[in-house]
Short mmCIF file of C-alpha atoms and ligand atoms in Angstrom, two decimals:
data_model
loop_
_atom_site.label_atom_id
_atom_site.label_comp_id
_atom_site.label_asym_id
_atom_site.label_seq_id
_atom_site.Cartn_x
_atom_site.Cartn_y
_atom_site.Cartn_z
CA MET A 1 -167.82 -36.26 -25.99
CA ASP A 2 -168.08 -34.00 -22.96
CA THR A 3 -164.75 -33.75 -21.18
CA LYS A 4 -166.60 -32.91 -17.97
CA ASN A 5 -167.77 -36.50 -17.82
CA VAL A 6 -164.92 -38.09 -16.03
CA LEU A 7 -163.85 -40.71 -13.54
CA ILE A 8 -160.94 -39.56 -11.42
CA THR A 9 -159.05 -42.26 -9.55
CA ILE A 10 -156.78 -40.92 -6.84
CA PHE A 11 -153.96 -43.15 -5.64
CA GLY A 12 -153.24 -41.72 -2.20
CA GLY A 13 -156.85 -40.81 -1.49
CA THR A 14 -156.38 -40.71 2.28
CA GLY A 15 -153.29 -38.51 2.08
CA ASP A 16 -152.62 -34.99 3.10
CA LEU A 17 -152.50 -33.61 -0.42
CA ALA A 18 -155.86 -35.11 -1.29
CA LYS A 19 -157.48 -33.62 1.79
CA ARG A 20 -155.79 -30.23 1.73
CA LYS A 21 -155.75 -29.54 -1.98
CA LEU A 22 -157.54 -32.02 -4.23
CA TYR A 23 -160.95 -32.33 -2.60
CA PRO A 24 -161.32 -28.58 -2.02
CA SER A 25 -160.26 -27.89 -5.61
CA LEU A 26 -162.67 -30.46 -7.02
CA PHE A 27 -165.41 -28.90 -4.93
CA ARG A 28 -164.73 -25.44 -6.36
CA LEU A 29 -164.82 -26.88 -9.87
CA TYR A 30 -168.08 -28.61 -9.05
CA GLN A 31 -169.60 -25.41 -7.66
CA LYS A 32 -168.60 -23.50 -10.76
CA GLY A 33 -170.02 -26.14 -13.09
CA ASN A 34 -166.61 -27.22 -14.42
CA LEU A 35 -167.51 -30.70 -13.26
CA SER A 36 -170.98 -31.76 -14.21
CA ASP A 37 -173.06 -34.33 -12.38
CA ASN A 38 -171.43 -36.92 -14.62
CA PHE A 39 -168.30 -37.33 -12.57
CA ALA A 40 -167.11 -39.74 -9.93
CA VAL A 41 -164.00 -40.01 -7.84
CA ILE A 42 -162.48 -43.22 -6.55
CA GLY A 43 -160.11 -42.74 -3.65
CA THR A 44 -157.68 -45.56 -3.02
CA ALA A 45 -155.14 -46.26 -0.29
CA ARG A 46 -154.20 -49.14 1.97
CA ARG A 47 -156.47 -48.44 4.90
CA PRO A 48 -159.91 -50.07 5.00
CA TRP A 49 -162.31 -47.14 4.88
CA SER A 50 -166.00 -47.36 4.03
CA ASP A 51 -167.64 -44.98 1.57
CA GLU A 52 -169.34 -43.33 4.56
CA THR A 53 -166.02 -42.61 6.26
CA TYR A 54 -164.67 -41.30 2.99
CA HIS A 55 -167.64 -38.99 2.56
CA GLU A 56 -167.04 -37.56 6.02
CA VAL A 57 -163.40 -36.90 5.16
CA VAL A 58 -164.37 -35.22 1.90
CA LYS A 59 -166.99 -33.08 3.65
CA GLU A 60 -164.52 -32.08 6.30
CA SER A 61 -162.01 -31.00 3.69
CA ILE A 62 -164.50 -28.62 2.08
CA ALA A 63 -165.97 -27.31 5.34
CA SER A 64 -164.13 -23.99 5.07
CA PHE A 65 -166.25 -23.13 2.00
CA GLN A 66 -169.31 -23.39 4.23
CA PRO A 67 -171.48 -25.36 1.80
CA SER A 68 -175.05 -26.19 2.80
CA ASP A 69 -175.56 -29.74 4.10
CA LYS A 70 -177.26 -30.70 0.88
CA GLU A 71 -174.54 -29.26 -1.30
CA ALA A 72 -171.81 -31.02 0.70
CA GLN A 73 -173.74 -34.29 0.62
CA ASP A 74 -174.44 -34.06 -3.13
CA PHE A 75 -170.77 -33.45 -3.80
CA ALA A 76 -169.51 -36.16 -1.45
CA SER A 77 -171.93 -38.68 -2.93
CA HIS A 78 -169.75 -38.76 -6.07
CA PHE A 79 -166.85 -40.17 -4.04
CA TYR A 80 -166.14 -43.89 -3.66
CA TYR A 81 -163.49 -45.53 -1.58
CA GLN A 82 -161.59 -48.66 -2.51
CA SER A 83 -158.97 -50.15 -0.23
CA HIS A 84 -156.07 -51.00 -2.48
CA ASN A 85 -152.62 -52.51 -2.45
CA VAL A 86 -150.84 -51.04 -5.45
CA LYS A 87 -148.71 -54.15 -5.92
CA ASP A 88 -151.59 -56.61 -5.94
CA THR A 89 -152.81 -57.32 -9.45
CA ASP A 90 -156.19 -58.63 -8.28
CA HIS A 91 -156.91 -55.32 -6.63
CA TYR A 92 -156.81 -53.62 -10.02
CA ASP A 93 -159.52 -55.99 -11.22
CA VAL A 94 -161.72 -54.89 -8.35
CA LEU A 95 -160.93 -51.30 -9.18
CA ASN A 96 -161.72 -51.89 -12.82
CA ASN A 97 -165.11 -53.40 -12.00
CA LEU A 98 -165.96 -50.46 -9.78
CA SER A 99 -164.81 -48.08 -12.53
CA ASP A 100 -167.08 -49.76 -15.07
CA ARG A 101 -170.03 -49.62 -12.72
CA LEU A 102 -169.49 -45.93 -12.02
CA ASP A 103 -168.98 -45.26 -15.69
CA GLU A 104 -172.41 -46.62 -16.39
CA LYS A 105 -174.06 -44.97 -13.41
CA TYR A 106 -172.71 -41.50 -14.25
CA ASP A 107 -172.59 -41.90 -18.03
CA ILE A 108 -168.87 -41.13 -17.99
CA GLN A 109 -168.17 -42.34 -21.53
CA GLY A 110 -164.85 -43.94 -20.74
CA ASN A 111 -162.91 -40.80 -19.74
CA ARG A 112 -160.32 -41.55 -17.10
CA ILE A 113 -157.96 -39.42 -15.05
CA PHE A 114 -155.51 -41.16 -12.73
CA TYR A 115 -153.95 -39.03 -10.04
CA LEU A 116 -150.76 -40.45 -8.54
CA ALA A 117 -150.47 -38.71 -5.19
CA MET A 118 -148.31 -41.15 -3.29
CA SER A 119 -144.73 -42.29 -2.99
CA PRO A 120 -143.02 -42.15 -6.40
CA ASN A 121 -141.60 -45.61 -5.75
CA PHE A 122 -144.96 -46.99 -6.83
CA PHE A 123 -145.61 -44.89 -9.94
CA GLY A 124 -144.10 -47.43 -12.33
CA THR A 125 -145.99 -50.35 -10.79
CA ILE A 126 -149.30 -48.51 -10.84
CA VAL A 127 -149.18 -47.46 -14.47
CA SER A 128 -148.10 -50.88 -15.68
CA ARG A 129 -150.96 -52.54 -13.77
CA LEU A 130 -153.45 -50.03 -15.12
CA LYS A 131 -152.56 -51.27 -18.55
CA SER A 132 -152.17 -54.97 -17.86
CA GLN A 133 -155.48 -55.17 -16.00
CA GLY A 134 -157.39 -53.48 -18.77
CA MET A 135 -158.15 -50.24 -16.98
CA LEU A 136 -157.20 -48.29 -20.08
CA ASP A 137 -159.40 -50.24 -22.44
CA THR A 138 -162.16 -47.65 -22.40
CA LYS A 139 -163.07 -45.52 -25.36
CA GLY A 140 -162.60 -42.05 -23.83
CA TYR A 141 -159.46 -40.11 -22.96
CA HIS A 142 -156.85 -41.36 -20.50
CA ARG A 143 -154.69 -38.92 -18.56
CA VAL A 144 -152.30 -39.41 -15.71
CA ILE A 145 -151.35 -36.69 -13.22
CA ILE A 146 -148.05 -37.17 -11.46
CA GLU A 147 -147.05 -35.44 -8.28
CA LYS A 148 -143.49 -34.51 -7.51
CA PRO A 149 -140.83 -35.58 -6.95
CA PHE A 150 -140.43 -36.88 -10.47
CA GLY A 151 -137.38 -39.00 -9.73
CA ASN A 152 -134.53 -38.37 -7.40
CA ASP A 153 -131.91 -37.52 -9.98
CA TYR A 154 -131.58 -37.64 -13.76
CA GLN A 155 -131.10 -41.38 -13.87
CA SER A 156 -134.05 -42.33 -11.68
CA ALA A 157 -136.25 -39.75 -13.42
CA THR A 158 -135.35 -41.26 -16.79
CA GLN A 159 -136.18 -44.72 -15.56
CA LEU A 160 -139.50 -43.55 -14.18
CA ASN A 161 -140.30 -41.73 -17.37
CA ASP A 162 -139.53 -44.80 -19.45
CA GLU A 163 -141.87 -46.85 -17.30
CA ILE A 164 -144.68 -44.34 -17.64
CA ASN A 165 -144.07 -43.98 -21.36
CA GLN A 166 -144.70 -47.69 -21.84
CA VAL A 167 -148.29 -46.92 -20.93
CA PHE A 168 -149.02 -43.25 -21.51
CA SER A 169 -147.87 -40.95 -24.28
CA GLU A 170 -146.25 -37.60 -23.41
CA GLU A 171 -149.53 -35.77 -24.22
CA GLU A 172 -151.36 -37.91 -21.68
CA ILE A 173 -148.87 -37.21 -18.87
CA TYR A 174 -149.42 -34.20 -16.61
CA ARG A 175 -146.43 -33.64 -14.33
CA ILE A 176 -147.50 -31.29 -11.60
CA ASP A 177 -145.48 -28.33 -10.50
CA HIS A 178 -148.04 -26.45 -8.47
CA TYR A 179 -146.11 -23.19 -8.84
CA LEU A 180 -147.19 -23.16 -12.49
CA GLY A 181 -150.78 -22.88 -11.31
CA LYS A 182 -150.11 -19.78 -9.24
CA GLU A 183 -151.72 -16.63 -10.50
CA MET A 184 -148.61 -14.45 -10.45
CA ILE A 185 -146.38 -17.08 -12.01
CA GLN A 186 -148.80 -17.17 -14.92
CA ASN A 187 -148.62 -13.39 -14.87
CA ILE A 188 -144.91 -13.41 -15.72
CA SER A 189 -145.83 -14.03 -19.34
CA ALA A 190 -148.38 -11.21 -19.33
CA ILE A 191 -145.87 -8.76 -17.89
CA ARG A 192 -143.24 -9.76 -20.42
CA PHE A 193 -145.24 -10.23 -23.59
CA ALA A 194 -148.04 -7.71 -23.22
CA ASN A 195 -145.86 -4.71 -22.37
CA LEU A 196 -143.51 -3.25 -24.92
CA ILE A 197 -141.71 -1.26 -22.23
CA PHE A 198 -140.53 -4.45 -20.59
CA GLU A 199 -140.00 -6.81 -23.47
CA SER A 200 -137.86 -4.28 -25.32
CA ILE A 201 -135.42 -4.02 -22.43
CA TRP A 202 -135.64 -7.64 -21.27
CA ASN A 203 -132.03 -8.51 -22.04
CA ASN A 204 -128.41 -8.13 -21.00
CA ARG A 205 -128.14 -4.60 -22.33
CA TYR A 206 -130.54 -3.29 -19.72
CA ILE A 207 -130.89 -5.89 -16.99
CA ASP A 208 -128.11 -6.15 -14.43
CA ASN A 209 -129.35 -9.21 -12.57
CA ILE A 210 -132.51 -11.14 -11.67
CA GLN A 211 -133.24 -12.42 -8.18
CA ILE A 212 -135.70 -15.17 -7.34
CA SER A 213 -136.50 -15.73 -3.65
CA LEU A 214 -138.74 -18.48 -2.29
CA ALA A 215 -138.71 -18.02 1.46
CA GLU A 216 -140.66 -20.18 3.86
CA GLU A 217 -141.32 -19.47 7.48
CA VAL A 218 -142.18 -23.09 8.26
CA GLY A 219 -139.55 -25.71 8.99
CA VAL A 220 -139.72 -29.29 7.77
CA GLU A 221 -142.68 -29.98 10.09
CA GLU A 222 -143.65 -33.66 9.98
CA ARG A 223 -141.89 -34.27 6.63
CA GLY A 224 -138.42 -34.83 8.11
CA GLY A 225 -138.15 -38.34 6.66
CA TYR A 226 -138.74 -37.18 3.10
CA TYR A 227 -136.88 -33.90 3.45
CA ASP A 228 -133.71 -35.35 4.90
CA GLN A 229 -133.32 -37.42 1.73
CA SER A 230 -134.17 -34.50 -0.48
CA GLY A 231 -132.96 -31.11 0.80
CA ALA A 232 -133.77 -27.67 -0.52
CA LEU A 233 -132.00 -28.14 -3.83
CA LYS A 234 -134.16 -31.05 -4.96
CA ASP A 235 -137.27 -29.93 -3.12
CA MET A 236 -137.47 -26.41 -4.53
CA VAL A 237 -134.73 -25.62 -7.08
CA GLN A 238 -135.05 -28.60 -9.43
CA ASN A 239 -138.72 -27.84 -9.98
CA HIS A 240 -140.22 -24.53 -8.87
CA ILE A 241 -137.19 -22.27 -9.19
CA LEU A 242 -135.98 -23.62 -12.52
CA GLN A 243 -139.52 -23.40 -13.87
CA MET A 244 -139.76 -19.76 -12.80
CA LEU A 245 -136.35 -19.06 -14.26
CA SER A 246 -137.30 -20.58 -17.59
CA LEU A 247 -140.45 -18.44 -17.78
CA LEU A 248 -138.39 -15.34 -17.06
CA ALA A 249 -135.62 -16.21 -19.48
CA MET A 250 -137.36 -17.87 -22.43
CA GLU A 251 -137.67 -16.19 -25.81
CA PRO A 252 -141.13 -14.91 -26.74
CA PRO A 253 -143.14 -17.90 -27.94
CA VAL A 254 -144.60 -17.75 -31.44
CA ALA A 255 -148.03 -18.26 -29.89
CA PHE A 256 -149.28 -18.62 -26.36
CA SER A 257 -149.82 -22.33 -26.71
CA GLU A 258 -148.62 -25.44 -24.93
CA LYS A 259 -146.32 -26.50 -27.72
CA GLU A 260 -144.72 -23.12 -28.35
CA ILE A 261 -144.18 -22.27 -24.69
CA ARG A 262 -142.65 -25.64 -23.93
CA THR A 263 -140.30 -25.26 -26.87
CA GLU A 264 -139.02 -21.94 -25.54
CA LYS A 265 -138.76 -23.06 -21.93
CA ILE A 266 -136.72 -26.08 -22.92
CA LYS A 267 -134.34 -23.89 -24.94
CA ALA A 268 -133.89 -21.57 -21.96
CA LEU A 269 -133.11 -24.46 -19.63
CA GLU A 270 -130.67 -25.90 -22.11
CA SER A 271 -128.82 -22.57 -22.20
CA ILE A 272 -128.10 -22.63 -18.47
CA ARG A 273 -124.39 -23.08 -17.93
CA MET A 274 -123.38 -26.49 -16.62
CA TYR A 275 -120.90 -25.77 -13.89
CA SER A 276 -117.66 -27.54 -13.19
CA GLU A 277 -117.11 -28.64 -9.58
CA GLU A 278 -115.09 -25.52 -8.89
CA GLU A 279 -117.83 -23.33 -10.34
CA VAL A 280 -120.43 -25.07 -8.18
CA ARG A 281 -118.36 -24.26 -5.08
CA ASN A 282 -118.02 -20.63 -6.13
CA ASN A 283 -121.60 -20.09 -7.22
CA PHE A 284 -123.75 -22.12 -4.84
CA VAL A 285 -124.02 -22.00 -1.07
CA ARG A 286 -126.16 -23.97 1.32
CA GLY A 287 -127.27 -23.66 4.86
CA GLN A 288 -128.97 -25.63 7.58
CA TYR A 289 -131.16 -24.00 10.22
CA VAL A 290 -130.14 -24.08 13.84
CA GLU A 291 -132.43 -23.08 16.66
CA GLY A 292 -133.84 -19.57 16.61
CA GLU A 293 -136.89 -17.40 17.04
CA ILE A 294 -139.63 -16.20 14.72
CA ASP A 295 -142.26 -13.83 16.12
CA ASN A 296 -141.33 -14.74 19.69
CA HIS A 297 -141.69 -18.47 19.02
CA SER A 298 -138.55 -20.47 19.42
CA PHE A 299 -137.81 -23.25 16.97
CA LYS A 300 -135.46 -26.16 17.27
CA GLY A 301 -132.59 -26.77 14.93
CA TYR A 302 -132.97 -29.00 11.88
CA ARG A 303 -130.95 -31.87 13.29
CA ASP A 304 -133.33 -32.08 16.23
CA GLU A 305 -136.39 -32.44 14.02
CA GLU A 306 -138.29 -35.71 13.96
CA ASN A 307 -137.01 -38.31 11.46
CA VAL A 308 -133.92 -36.25 10.70
CA ASP A 309 -130.45 -37.73 11.13
CA GLU A 310 -128.72 -36.06 14.06
CA ASN A 311 -125.60 -35.64 11.91
CA SER A 312 -127.51 -34.73 8.81
CA LEU A 313 -125.66 -32.84 6.07
CA THR A 314 -128.89 -32.01 4.27
CA GLU A 315 -129.35 -28.37 3.32
CA THR A 316 -132.49 -26.51 4.35
CA PHE A 317 -131.34 -23.43 2.48
CA VAL A 318 -129.71 -22.90 -0.86
CA ALA A 319 -128.61 -19.76 -2.67
CA GLY A 320 -126.86 -19.67 -5.97
CA LYS A 321 -126.14 -18.01 -9.24
CA PHE A 322 -127.20 -19.38 -12.60
CA LEU A 323 -125.77 -18.08 -15.84
CA ILE A 324 -127.51 -18.40 -19.17
CA ASP A 325 -125.24 -18.61 -22.14
CA ASN A 326 -127.26 -17.15 -24.97
CA PHE A 327 -127.38 -13.82 -26.79
CA ARG A 328 -130.13 -12.41 -24.59
CA TRP A 329 -128.70 -13.26 -21.19
CA SER A 330 -124.97 -13.62 -21.48
CA GLY A 331 -123.39 -12.00 -18.41
CA VAL A 332 -126.62 -11.54 -16.43
CA PRO A 333 -126.63 -13.47 -13.15
CA PHE A 334 -129.86 -15.10 -12.06
CA TYR A 335 -129.53 -15.28 -8.29
CA ILE A 336 -131.82 -17.69 -6.51
CA ARG A 337 -132.42 -18.54 -2.87
CA THR A 338 -134.86 -20.66 -0.95
CA GLY A 339 -135.04 -22.08 2.52
CA LYS A 340 -137.05 -23.28 5.47
CA HIS A 341 -137.48 -21.29 8.68
CA LEU A 342 -136.56 -17.99 7.10
CA THR A 343 -137.81 -14.64 8.33
CA GLU A 344 -141.19 -14.81 6.66
CA LYS A 345 -143.12 -16.60 3.94
CA GLY A 346 -142.65 -14.85 0.65
CA THR A 347 -142.01 -15.60 -2.99
CA ARG A 348 -140.85 -12.77 -5.17
CA ILE A 349 -138.85 -11.93 -8.23
CA ASN A 350 -136.71 -8.81 -8.50
CA VAL A 351 -135.57 -7.71 -11.92
CA VAL A 352 -132.76 -5.24 -11.33
CA PHE A 353 -132.00 -2.89 -14.20
CA LYS A 354 -128.61 -1.41 -14.99
CA GLN A 355 -127.48 2.06 -14.00
CA VAL A 356 -127.80 4.92 -16.47
CA PRO A 357 -124.53 5.32 -18.43
CA VAL A 358 -123.54 8.49 -16.55
CA ASN A 359 -124.93 9.81 -13.31
CA VAL A 360 -125.24 13.49 -14.19
CA PHE A 361 -126.52 14.25 -10.69
CA LYS A 362 -123.32 13.16 -9.04
CA ASN A 363 -121.87 16.07 -7.10
CA SER A 364 -124.55 18.31 -8.59
CA VAL A 365 -123.61 21.93 -7.91
CA THR A 366 -127.28 22.88 -7.61
CA GLY A 367 -127.86 20.44 -4.80
CA PRO A 368 -127.16 20.94 -1.15
CA TYR A 369 -126.11 17.31 -0.77
CA GLU A 370 -123.50 15.23 -2.38
CA GLN A 371 -125.41 12.97 -4.76
CA LYS A 372 -125.26 9.35 -3.77
CA ARG A 373 -125.19 6.51 -6.26
CA LEU A 374 -128.51 6.23 -8.08
CA GLU A 375 -130.81 3.50 -6.92
CA PRO A 376 -131.39 0.89 -9.65
CA ASN A 377 -134.78 0.57 -11.29
CA VAL A 378 -136.31 -2.63 -9.97
CA LEU A 379 -139.34 -4.48 -11.24
CA THR A 380 -140.67 -6.69 -8.47
CA ILE A 381 -143.18 -9.46 -9.06
CA TYR A 382 -144.86 -10.49 -5.83
CA ILE A 383 -145.97 -14.10 -6.15
CA GLN A 384 -147.16 -14.77 -2.61
CA PRO A 385 -148.53 -14.16 -0.03
CA THR A 386 -149.41 -10.81 -1.58
CA GLU A 387 -149.79 -10.71 -5.32
CA GLY A 388 -148.87 -7.84 -7.59
CA PHE A 389 -145.96 -5.87 -8.98
CA SER A 390 -144.00 -2.76 -8.28
CA LEU A 391 -141.54 -0.68 -10.23
CA THR A 392 -138.99 1.51 -8.50
CA ILE A 393 -137.99 4.59 -10.44
CA ASN A 394 -135.93 7.60 -9.52
CA GLY A 395 -137.64 10.98 -9.21
CA LYS A 396 -136.56 14.27 -7.75
CA GLU A 397 -136.94 14.78 -4.07
CA ILE A 398 -139.32 17.63 -3.41
CA GLY A 399 -137.64 20.83 -2.33
CA GLN A 400 -134.59 22.94 -2.93
CA GLY A 401 -131.65 21.54 -4.80
CA PHE A 402 -131.53 18.30 -6.77
CA GLN A 403 -131.56 15.11 -4.89
CA THR A 404 -133.00 12.00 -6.55
CA ASP A 405 -135.41 9.87 -4.64
CA PRO A 406 -136.57 6.34 -5.49
CA ILE A 407 -140.35 6.10 -5.86
CA LYS A 408 -142.24 2.82 -5.91
CA LEU A 409 -145.14 2.46 -8.34
CA GLU A 410 -147.07 -0.38 -6.88
CA HIS A 411 -150.04 -2.57 -7.64
CA ARG A 412 -151.15 -5.24 -5.21
CA ASN A 413 -154.18 -7.45 -5.73
CA SER A 414 -156.64 -6.93 -2.91
CA ALA A 415 -157.13 -9.59 -0.25
CA ASP A 416 -160.69 -10.08 -1.55
CA LEU A 417 -159.52 -10.68 -5.05
CA ILE A 418 -156.84 -13.11 -3.89
CA GLU A 419 -159.40 -14.94 -1.77
CA ASN A 420 -161.60 -15.46 -4.80
CA THR A 421 -159.00 -16.40 -7.37
CA PRO A 422 -158.79 -20.11 -7.97
CA GLU A 423 -156.14 -21.92 -6.03
CA ALA A 424 -153.23 -23.40 -8.02
CA TYR A 425 -154.56 -26.96 -7.82
CA GLU A 426 -158.01 -25.89 -8.96
CA LYS A 427 -156.56 -24.27 -12.07
CA LEU A 428 -154.32 -27.20 -12.81
CA LEU A 429 -157.09 -29.76 -12.40
CA LEU A 430 -159.25 -27.77 -14.78
CA ASP A 431 -156.37 -27.71 -17.26
CA VAL A 432 -156.21 -31.51 -17.11
CA LEU A 433 -159.97 -31.77 -17.66
CA ASN A 434 -159.53 -29.54 -20.70
CA GLY A 435 -156.51 -31.49 -21.92
CA ASP A 436 -154.26 -28.43 -21.71
CA GLY A 437 -150.67 -29.23 -20.72
CA THR A 438 -149.29 -25.66 -20.88
CA ASN A 439 -148.84 -25.38 -17.13
CA PHE A 440 -147.27 -28.78 -16.64
CA THR A 441 -143.67 -29.82 -17.07
CA HIS A 442 -142.63 -31.61 -20.19
CA TRP A 443 -140.18 -34.48 -19.87
CA ASP A 444 -137.41 -32.52 -21.60
CA GLU A 445 -137.75 -29.78 -18.97
CA VAL A 446 -137.62 -32.27 -16.12
CA ALA A 447 -134.61 -34.03 -17.63
CA GLN A 448 -132.63 -30.84 -18.14
CA SER A 449 -133.48 -29.56 -14.65
CA TRP A 450 -132.15 -32.78 -13.16
CA ARG A 451 -128.96 -32.57 -15.18
CA ILE A 452 -128.35 -29.07 -13.80
CA VAL A 453 -129.19 -29.97 -10.22
CA ASP A 454 -127.26 -33.27 -10.29
CA ARG A 455 -124.06 -31.32 -11.02
CA ILE A 456 -124.51 -29.27 -7.87
CA ARG A 457 -125.57 -32.20 -5.75
CA GLU A 458 -122.65 -34.36 -6.87
CA THR A 459 -120.14 -31.70 -5.84
CA TRP A 460 -121.75 -31.28 -2.44
CA ASP A 461 -121.91 -35.04 -1.91
CA LYS A 462 -118.26 -35.27 -2.72
CA ASP A 463 -117.35 -32.48 -0.29
CA GLN A 464 -119.31 -34.08 2.58
CA LYS A 465 -119.34 -30.80 4.51
CA THR A 466 -121.77 -29.67 7.16
CA PRO A 467 -123.73 -26.80 5.62
CA PRO A 468 -123.16 -23.45 7.37
CA GLY A 469 -125.76 -22.89 10.09
CA TYR A 470 -128.27 -20.04 10.11
CA SER A 471 -130.64 -19.19 12.93
CA ALA A 472 -134.29 -19.93 12.29
CA GLY A 473 -135.90 -16.58 11.54
CA THR A 474 -133.05 -15.14 9.47
CA MET A 475 -132.63 -15.06 5.70
CA GLY A 476 -129.93 -17.72 5.58
CA PRO A 477 -126.22 -17.91 6.34
CA LYS A 478 -123.75 -15.08 5.73
CA GLU A 479 -122.40 -16.98 2.72
CA ALA A 480 -125.67 -16.17 0.92
CA TYR A 481 -124.94 -12.47 1.31
CA GLN A 482 -121.30 -12.83 0.36
CA LEU A 483 -122.36 -14.51 -2.87
CA LEU A 484 -123.73 -11.18 -4.10
CA GLU A 485 -121.38 -8.87 -2.22
CA LYS A 486 -118.35 -10.32 -3.94
CA GLU A 487 -119.92 -9.15 -7.18
CA ASP A 488 -120.77 -5.74 -5.74
CA ARG A 489 -124.48 -6.52 -5.50
CA HIS A 490 -126.97 -7.23 -2.74
CA TRP A 491 -130.29 -8.98 -2.22
CA ILE A 492 -133.01 -6.47 -2.98
CA TRP A 493 -135.55 -8.16 -0.73
CA GLU A 494 -134.47 -7.90 2.87
CA PRO A 495 -137.41 -8.66 5.15
C1 BG6 B 1 -143.40 -28.09 -2.18
C2 BG6 B 1 -142.26 -28.48 -1.30
O1 BG6 B 1 -143.16 -28.45 -3.51
O2 BG6 B 1 -143.59 -26.68 -2.12
C3 BG6 B 1 -142.46 -28.01 0.12
O3 BG6 B 1 -142.12 -29.90 -1.31
C4 BG6 B 1 -142.78 -26.53 0.15
O4 BG6 B 1 -141.33 -28.29 0.93
C5 BG6 B 1 -143.88 -26.19 -0.83
O5 BG6 B 1 -143.17 -26.20 1.47
C6 BG6 B 1 -144.09 -24.69 -0.93
O6 BG6 B 1 -145.25 -24.43 -1.67
P1 BG6 B 1 -146.05 -23.08 -1.46
O7 BG6 B 1 -147.15 -23.14 -2.46
O8 BG6 B 1 -146.52 -23.06 -0.05
O9 BG6 B 1 -145.07 -21.98 -1.71
#
C-alpha cells in the first residue's frame, strides 16, 4: 500500500487556516512528489461553493509560489467541494458517496485523512458521524488531524478526547501544535542530544534559569471573539510554551522515536510543580494591552477591539515561572512570557548558565578598571523570525590590563535557507502521511498541560482583577520585570 495514495477531507475547507496554511503546504508536498497523482482533497463547509469556485480559491492560495497555469490547474483539479452541515447525518452519506467515487478515480486504496479545522464544538459530532455513516469502513488507514484548541480546560478536553476515542485510537489521532513543526523547535533536540558540551551541563548544577519568550507584534486582529474567551494563557501557554518547555526539560530519550520522546515529554510535564493559589499569585503575572505605538503606527487598546467585551478581564500577556521538581531541574526557574502587541515578533529561548564559583578578575590589580560582575554564559535559540543559535562567552577585552568582555558566537540561518525550508504545516502534513506522530501531542501531554494551566486560570478567575495594562509596543507590564528582579535576575532578551 502506498501511503501517498490518500483522500484528505477537510472540515473547514473555506476557512482561513485552509487557505493560508493547508493548501500551500499540500501544494509544496505535491511539487516535491510527496503526494502522488493518486490523491484527492474534499473541502467541506456550510457555504454552497461549486468545484470551480473552490479551484479558484485553491489557486489563489498557492499564487505566491508562482506556479505555471498548467501546474496550478493540475493541482487544483484534485480538489472537490461539498457543502456540508456537520450535524446532518444525510450529508455524511453524500460525502461518503463522493469519497468512494474519488477513491476509485484516483486509486486511493481506502486511505483516509480527516482534517478538523473548524470550531472544536463540532469535533465530537463529526467523528461519531464518520463512524456511524460508514466513512471508516474502507480497507486503508484512517487518521484524524485535530486543530487546537483541544478543549477549553481539563474537563472539556477529557470529554472531547473520550468522544474521539470512541472512533479513533490514540495512534490514529494527530493533535496539531504547529510549533512542533518549526525548524528550530525540532532543533532543540539536536542541540541537546548531539552535543556533549551541552548535554553534560544541562542541569541544575550549571544552569541558573531558562527563559522562553513568544512575543507577537500583532494584536488580536479579527479574532476578538475567540480570544476574549481564551486569553494568552490558554492560547499560547497551554500548548506551545509547555511543549517547548517539555522538549527543553525532558530526559534524553532512549531512541529518537515517537514512543520514546513522548514518554520523556510526559514525565517532564508531570514533574512541573502544581502551584497553590498563593504560589500562582506570586509566580504568574498577566497584562492587557492599552493603546500605544509600534513603528509609528498607533494601536487601540484591547478593550476597544472588535468582539471584545469593553470590561474584559482577559489577559493578552502572561509571564510566569515554572518549577520542575526532579533531580535534574530542582531549583531552576523556567521563566516564560508571551503576549500580543509587544515590541516585535520574536520567539526565542535563553539558557542562562551559572556564574563561575569565584570571580578571580574582581578588583584585579593588573586591570585599570574595577572588574564588574561577570556576564553569564547564555545559549540562545532563535526560533523565529530569524533561526539559529548564539552562545555568549567571556573573553578578555583587547588592550592593557584585564577586563573581561562578553563575546557572542553566533549562527543564523540565511534568509534564503529559511525561505526554502518547509513551513511547519508542510512538515506536519508529511508526518501524518507517513504515520509519524512524533511531532504531535499525545493525550497525556494535553491532559497534564491543562491540569497545570487550569490551576492558574482558576486563581485568576477567583480574583476577578483587571490585568495590569501595558502600552502596545512594549514588552508587557512592569510586573513582568519585577517577577525576575525580585529573584535578582532579568530578562535576557530586551528588544
Ligand atoms: C496560535 C495562536 O496558536 O499561534 C495565535 O492561536 C498566535 O494567537 C499564533 O498568533 C502564533 O503562531 P506563530 O507561528 O505566528 O508564532
